[in-house]
CSV table of C-alpha atoms in Angstrom, one decimal:
chain,number,residue,atom,x,y,z
E,1,MET,CA,111.0,16.5,-129.2
E,2,SER,CA,107.4,15.5,-129.0
E,3,GLY,CA,105.1,17.9,-130.7
E,4,SER,CA,102.7,18.1,-127.8
E,5,GLU,CA,105.3,18.7,-125.2
E,6,LEU,CA,108.2,20.6,-126.8
E,7,VAL,CA,107.4,23.5,-129.1
E,8,PRO,CA,110.0,25.9,-130.5
E,9,ASP,CA,109.8,29.3,-128.8
E,10,ASP,CA,109.6,31.1,-132.2
E,11,TRP,CA,106.4,29.1,-132.9
E,12,ARG,CA,104.8,30.3,-129.6
E,13,GLU,CA,105.4,33.8,-130.8
E,14,LEU,CA,103.1,33.1,-133.7
E,15,ASP,CA,100.1,32.2,-131.5
E,16,ASP,CA,97.9,35.3,-131.4
E,17,THR,CA,95.9,33.7,-128.6
E,18,LEU,CA,98.8,34.3,-126.3
E,19,SER,CA,100.2,37.5,-127.7
E,20,ASP,CA,98.9,40.9,-126.9
E,21,GLY,CA,100.0,42.2,-130.4
E,22,PRO,CA,98.7,41.5,-133.9
E,23,SER,CA,99.1,38.1,-135.6
E,24,PRO,CA,102.3,37.7,-137.8
E,25,ALA,CA,102.0,38.2,-141.5
E,26,GLU,CA,103.9,35.0,-142.4
E,27,VAL,CA,103.8,31.6,-140.7
E,28,PRO,CA,106.4,28.9,-141.4
E,29,ALA,CA,105.0,25.8,-143.1
E,30,ALA,CA,106.2,23.5,-140.3
E,31,ALA,CA,104.3,25.6,-137.7
E,32,LYS,CA,101.0,25.9,-139.6
E,33,ALA,CA,99.5,22.6,-138.3
E,34,TRP,CA,100.4,23.3,-134.7
E,35,LEU,CA,99.3,27.0,-134.9
E,36,ALA,CA,95.9,25.9,-136.4
E,37,GLU,CA,95.5,23.4,-133.6
E,38,GLN,CA,96.3,26.0,-131.0
E,39,ARG,CA,93.9,28.5,-132.4
E,40,PHE,CA,91.1,25.9,-132.6
E,41,VAL,CA,91.7,24.8,-129.0
E,42,HIS,CA,91.9,28.4,-127.7
E,43,GLY,CA,88.9,29.4,-129.8
E,44,LEU,CA,86.9,26.5,-128.3
E,45,LEU,CA,88.0,27.5,-124.8
E,46,ARG,CA,87.1,31.1,-125.4
E,47,ALA,CA,83.7,30.1,-126.7
E,48,LEU,CA,83.1,27.9,-123.7
E,49,HIS,CA,84.2,30.6,-121.4
E,50,THR,CA,82.0,33.2,-123.0
E,51,ALA,CA,78.9,30.8,-122.9
E,52,ASP,CA,79.5,30.1,-119.2
E,53,ALA,CA,79.8,33.7,-118.4
E,54,ALA,CA,76.4,34.4,-120.1
E,55,ALA,CA,74.9,31.4,-118.3
E,56,ARG,CA,76.3,32.6,-115.0
E,57,GLU,CA,74.9,36.1,-115.6
E,58,GLU,CA,71.5,34.5,-116.4
E,59,ARG,CA,71.6,32.4,-113.3
E,60,ILE,CA,72.5,35.5,-111.3
E,61,VAL,CA,69.6,37.4,-112.8
E,62,ARG,CA,67.2,34.5,-112.0
E,63,LEU,CA,68.6,34.2,-108.5
E,64,THR,CA,68.2,37.9,-107.8
E,65,ALA,CA,64.7,37.7,-109.1
E,66,ARG,CA,64.0,34.8,-106.8
E,67,ILE,CA,65.5,36.7,-103.8
E,68,ASP,CA,63.4,39.7,-104.6
E,69,ALA,CA,60.3,37.6,-104.9
E,70,GLY,CA,61.1,35.7,-101.7
E,71,SER,CA,61.7,38.9,-100.0
E,72,ALA,CA,58.3,40.2,-101.2
E,73,ARG,CA,56.6,37.0,-100.1
E,74,GLY,CA,58.5,37.2,-96.7
E,75,VAL,CA,57.2,40.8,-96.3
E,76,ARG,CA,53.7,39.7,-97.1
E,77,ARG,CA,54.0,36.7,-94.8
E,78,HIS,CA,55.4,38.9,-92.1
E,79,PHE,CA,52.4,41.3,-92.4
E,80,ALA,CA,50.0,38.4,-92.5
E,81,LEU,CA,51.5,36.9,-89.3
E,82,VAL,CA,51.3,40.4,-87.7
E,83,GLY,CA,47.7,40.6,-88.7
E,84,VAL,CA,46.9,37.2,-87.3
E,85,ALA,CA,48.7,38.1,-84.1
E,86,ALA,CA,46.8,41.3,-83.8
E,87,ALA,CA,43.5,39.5,-84.4
E,88,LEU,CA,44.4,37.0,-81.6
E,89,LEU,CA,45.4,39.8,-79.3
E,90,ALA,CA,42.2,41.7,-80.0
E,91,SER,CA,40.2,38.5,-79.3
E,92,VAL,CA,42.0,37.9,-76.0
E,93,VAL,CA,41.5,41.6,-75.0
E,94,LEU,CA,37.8,41.4,-75.9
E,95,TRP,CA,37.4,38.1,-74.0
E,96,PHE,CA,38.6,39.6,-70.8
E,97,ALA,CA,37.0,43.0,-71.4
E,98,LEU,CA,33.5,41.7,-72.1
E,99,PRO,CA,31.5,40.3,-69.1
E,100,ASP,CA,30.9,36.6,-68.8
E,101,ARG,CA,27.6,35.3,-70.0
E,102,LEU,CA,24.8,35.4,-67.5
E,103,PRO,CA,23.4,32.0,-66.4
E,104,THR,CA,19.9,31.0,-67.4
E,105,ALA,CA,17.1,32.0,-65.1
E,106,GLU,CA,16.3,28.3,-64.4
E,107,ALA,CA,19.9,27.6,-63.4
E,108,ALA,CA,20.1,30.7,-61.2
E,109,VAL,CA,16.8,30.0,-59.4
E,110,GLU,CA,17.7,26.3,-58.9
E,111,ARG,CA,20.9,27.3,-57.2
E,112,VAL,CA,19.1,29.7,-54.8
E,113,ALA,CA,16.5,27.0,-54.0
E,114,ARG,CA,19.1,24.4,-53.4
E,115,GLU,CA,21.0,26.7,-51.0
E,116,LEU,CA,17.7,27.4,-49.1
E,117,LEU,CA,17.3,23.7,-48.6
E,118,ARG,CA,20.4,23.5,-46.3
E,119,ASP,CA,19.1,22.6,-42.8
E,120,VAL,CA,20.2,25.8,-41.1
E,121,ASP,CA,18.4,28.7,-39.4
E,122,ARG,CA,18.5,31.9,-41.4
E,123,ARG,CA,17.6,35.3,-40.0
E,124,TYR,CA,16.0,38.2,-42.0
E,125,ARG,CA,14.8,41.7,-41.4
E,126,ILE,CA,11.5,42.3,-43.0
E,127,GLU,CA,10.1,45.8,-43.9
E,128,VAL,CA,6.5,46.0,-44.9
E,129,GLU,CA,4.9,49.1,-46.4
E,130,THR,CA,1.1,49.1,-47.1
E,131,ARG,CA,-0.4,51.7,-49.5
E,132,VAL,CA,-4.1,52.2,-50.5
E,133,ARG,CA,-4.5,54.2,-53.7
E,134,GLY,CA,-1.0,55.4,-53.4
E,135,GLU,CA,-1.3,56.6,-49.8
E,136,VAL,CA,0.9,55.0,-47.1
E,137,ARG,CA,-1.3,53.4,-44.5
E,138,ALA,CA,1.2,51.3,-42.4
E,139,ASP,CA,4.8,50.5,-42.0
E,140,HIS,CA,6.2,47.4,-40.1
E,141,THR,CA,9.7,46.2,-39.4
E,142,LEU,CA,9.9,42.6,-38.3
E,143,GLN,CA,12.5,39.9,-37.5
E,144,LEU,CA,12.2,36.5,-39.2
E,145,VAL,CA,14.0,33.3,-38.5
E,146,THR,CA,13.3,30.4,-40.8
E,147,ARG,CA,14.4,26.8,-41.4
E,148,PRO,CA,13.4,24.3,-44.2
E,149,GLY,CA,10.3,22.3,-43.4
E,150,ALA,CA,7.8,25.2,-43.0
E,151,ARG,CA,9.4,26.3,-39.8
E,152,PHE,CA,9.6,30.0,-38.9
E,153,ARG,CA,9.4,32.4,-36.1
E,154,LEU,CA,8.4,36.0,-36.7
E,155,ASP,CA,8.6,38.8,-34.1
E,156,GLY,CA,7.5,42.4,-34.4
E,157,GLU,CA,4.9,45.1,-33.8
E,158,PHE,CA,1.7,44.9,-35.8
E,159,ALA,CA,-0.9,47.6,-36.2
E,160,PHE,CA,-4.4,46.2,-36.8
E,161,GLY,CA,-7.1,48.3,-38.3
E,162,GLY,CA,-5.3,51.6,-37.7
E,163,ARG,CA,-5.0,50.9,-34.0
E,164,GLN,CA,-1.8,51.3,-31.9
E,165,PRO,CA,0.9,48.7,-32.8
E,166,SER,CA,1.1,45.7,-30.5
E,167,ARG,CA,3.8,43.2,-30.0
E,168,LEU,CA,3.2,39.8,-31.5
E,169,THR,CA,5.1,36.6,-32.1
E,170,ILE,CA,4.0,34.1,-34.8
E,171,GLY,CA,5.6,30.7,-35.3
E,172,SER,CA,5.3,27.4,-37.1
E,173,ASP,CA,6.9,24.1,-36.1
E,174,GLY,CA,6.1,22.5,-39.5
E,175,ASN,CA,2.8,21.1,-38.3
E,176,GLU,CA,0.9,24.0,-36.9
E,177,PHE,CA,0.8,27.8,-36.6
E,178,TRP,CA,0.8,29.5,-33.3
E,179,VAL,CA,0.2,33.2,-32.4
E,180,GLN,CA,1.3,34.7,-29.1
E,181,PRO,CA,0.4,38.4,-28.3
E,182,ALA,CA,2.4,40.3,-25.7
E,183,SER,CA,-0.5,39.9,-23.2
E,184,ARG,CA,-0.6,36.1,-23.8
E,185,ALA,CA,-4.3,36.3,-23.2
E,186,PHE,CA,-5.3,35.6,-26.8
E,187,ARG,CA,-2.9,32.8,-27.7
E,188,GLN,CA,-4.0,30.8,-30.7
E,189,THR,CA,-2.9,27.7,-32.6
E,190,MET,CA,-4.2,26.2,-35.8
E,191,PRO,CA,-3.0,23.6,-38.4
E,192,LEU,CA,-1.0,24.7,-41.4
E,193,SER,CA,-3.9,23.9,-43.6
E,194,GLU,CA,-5.8,26.9,-42.2
E,195,SER,CA,-3.2,29.5,-43.3
E,196,SER,CA,-6.0,31.6,-44.8
E,197,ARG,CA,-7.5,31.9,-41.3
E,198,LEU,CA,-4.2,33.0,-39.9
E,199,GLN,CA,-4.0,35.6,-42.7
E,200,GLU,CA,-7.3,37.0,-41.7
E,201,LEU,CA,-6.3,37.0,-38.0
E,202,LEU,CA,-3.3,39.1,-39.0
E,203,ASP,CA,-5.6,41.5,-40.8
E,204,ASN,CA,-3.6,40.8,-44.0
E,205,VAL,CA,-0.7,42.9,-42.7
E,206,LEU,CA,1.8,40.4,-44.1
E,207,ASP,CA,1.2,38.0,-46.9
E,208,LEU,CA,2.3,34.6,-45.5
E,209,VAL,CA,3.9,33.7,-48.8
E,210,ALA,CA,6.8,36.0,-47.7
E,211,LEU,CA,7.5,33.7,-44.7
E,212,ASP,CA,8.0,30.5,-46.8
E,213,VAL,CA,11.1,31.8,-48.6
E,214,HIS,CA,12.2,28.4,-50.0
E,215,GLY,CA,8.7,27.5,-51.3
E,216,LEU,CA,8.4,30.9,-52.9
E,217,ILE,CA,11.7,30.6,-54.8
E,218,ALA,CA,11.2,27.0,-55.7
E,219,ARG,CA,7.8,27.7,-57.4
E,220,LEU,CA,9.0,30.8,-59.3
E,221,PRO,CA,9.6,29.1,-62.7
E,222,GLU,CA,6.1,27.5,-62.6
E,223,ARG,CA,4.1,30.7,-61.9
E,224,PHE,CA,6.3,33.6,-63.1
E,225,ASP,CA,8.2,34.8,-66.0
E,226,VAL,CA,11.8,34.8,-64.6
E,227,ARG,CA,14.9,36.4,-66.1
E,228,VAL,CA,18.4,37.2,-64.9
E,229,ILE,CA,18.9,40.9,-65.7
E,230,GLY,CA,22.5,41.6,-64.6
E,231,ARG,CA,25.5,41.0,-62.4
E,232,GLU,CA,26.9,43.3,-59.8
E,233,ALA,CA,29.6,43.3,-57.1
E,234,GLY,CA,28.5,43.0,-53.5
E,235,ALA,CA,29.9,45.0,-50.6
E,236,ASP,CA,32.3,42.1,-49.9
E,237,GLY,CA,33.4,41.9,-53.5
E,238,ARG,CA,31.4,38.7,-54.3
E,239,GLU,CA,29.5,38.5,-57.6
E,240,LEU,CA,25.8,38.9,-57.2
E,241,LEU,CA,23.0,38.1,-59.7
E,242,ARG,CA,19.9,40.2,-60.0
E,243,ILE,CA,16.9,38.2,-60.9
E,244,GLU,CA,13.4,39.5,-61.7
E,245,ALA,CA,10.1,37.5,-61.8
E,246,THR,CA,6.8,38.9,-63.0
E,247,ARG,CA,3.4,37.2,-62.8
E,248,PRO,CA,1.1,37.2,-65.8
E,249,ARG,CA,-1.9,39.5,-65.1
E,250,GLY,CA,-5.2,38.0,-64.1
E,251,GLY,CA,-7.0,36.7,-61.0
E,252,PHE,CA,-8.5,38.5,-58.0
E,253,GLY,CA,-7.6,39.2,-54.4
E,254,GLY,CA,-4.2,39.7,-52.8
E,255,ARG,CA,-1.7,38.4,-55.3
E,256,LEU,CA,2.1,38.5,-55.5
E,257,ARG,CA,2.7,40.3,-58.8
E,258,SER,CA,6.5,40.7,-59.0
E,259,LEU,CA,9.7,39.7,-57.2
E,260,ARG,CA,13.2,41.0,-57.3
E,261,LEU,CA,16.1,38.9,-56.0
E,262,LEU,CA,19.7,39.6,-55.3
E,263,ALA,CA,21.7,36.4,-54.7
E,264,ASP,CA,25.3,35.2,-54.6
E,265,GLU,CA,26.2,33.8,-58.0
E,266,ARG,CA,28.4,31.0,-56.7
E,267,SER,CA,26.6,29.9,-53.5
E,268,GLY,CA,23.0,30.9,-54.3
E,269,GLU,CA,22.8,32.7,-50.9
E,270,ILE,CA,20.1,35.4,-50.9
E,271,HIS,CA,21.2,38.9,-50.0
E,272,ARG,CA,17.9,40.7,-50.6
E,273,LEU,CA,14.3,39.9,-51.7
E,274,ASP,CA,11.7,42.4,-52.7
E,275,LEU,CA,8.0,41.5,-53.2
E,276,ARG,CA,5.2,43.5,-54.6
E,277,ILE,CA,1.7,42.3,-53.6
E,278,VAL,CA,-1.4,43.8,-55.2
E,279,GLY,CA,-4.9,43.5,-53.7
E,280,LEU,CA,-8.4,44.8,-54.2
E,281,PHE,CA,-9.5,48.4,-53.8
E,282,GLY,CA,-6.2,49.9,-54.7
E,283,LEU,CA,-4.2,48.1,-52.0
E,284,GLU,CA,-0.6,47.5,-52.7
E,285,ARG,CA,2.0,46.1,-50.3
E,286,SER,CA,5.8,46.1,-50.6
E,287,VAL,CA,7.8,43.5,-48.7
E,288,ARG,CA,11.5,43.7,-48.4
E,289,LEU,CA,13.7,40.9,-46.9
E,290,ASP,CA,17.3,41.6,-46.1
E,291,TYR,CA,19.4,38.5,-45.2
E,292,LEU,CA,21.2,38.9,-41.9
E,293,GLY,CA,23.1,35.6,-41.8
E,294,GLU,CA,22.8,32.2,-40.1
E,295,VAL,CA,21.8,31.6,-36.5
E,296,PRO,CA,24.0,29.2,-34.5
E,297,ALA,CA,22.3,25.8,-34.2
E,298,GLY,CA,20.1,25.1,-31.2
E,299,LEU,CA,19.3,28.8,-30.4
E,300,VAL,CA,15.9,28.9,-32.1
E,301,ASP,CA,12.8,27.0,-30.9
E,302,TYR,CA,10.0,26.8,-33.5
E,303,GLY,CA,7.5,25.1,-31.1
E,304,ARG,CA,4.8,27.0,-29.4
E,305,PRO,CA,5.9,28.6,-26.1
E,306,TRP,CA,3.1,27.1,-24.0
């Protein structure tokens, strides 16, 4: 038999690495070398097995620690992501909740002036209230149709010097003013350059600046401090801008002191215009223009009727 392959059974009983009982007291001389080799090999295997177990235990400890640390980082990362998401959500909510930025005064006025340049006829209702030292002296309600190019037609009743109101039509074709009373006996015409003369003729009932709506709006940034003070919804749901203009103090005579304008934010179309005119001796005039819409083309003649 070969020593490495065939071993007597009684030798195997001597190997305490395989037996559950105690080692034998006496070992035959022929079996000592084999038994020593067996114990060496099994001792080596046992040592290797024990070292690997400790290593595996250490690896398990390290792995568990990594898992715990990874879980902690995951939790922190989770809450960090939740925080970022919450911040983004709050930003979106605030973006929709807060009103849009208002346009600059220059941009808003330019849009209104550009809209007024459209070559169409526009109709307004004008209400004029005149006060002297706080006491109401006169009220007038007039109808105005105007078109770019210093063309207008104004109809209404005027009270001059406290007398009974009389019907009057005033117009301009862009070259001259004309005035036609109801009696037609005192018709007058004069060039545009003599607007001050027409103002005197009307007994200063209406400041002619109110009739040149486009010219008035276009010159606002040059002569007034203008600002957009807010945005509001119109009766039809459209967004309207409220614009205010104030004139620096100084000067004498009848002067336009302040203006308030309500206009469509997108189109620039005027909805309402309020003027405050201050004169000498405690005179103060309030003029309100309400826009009534466009007049179909060809229905308005700005030339003098005679």
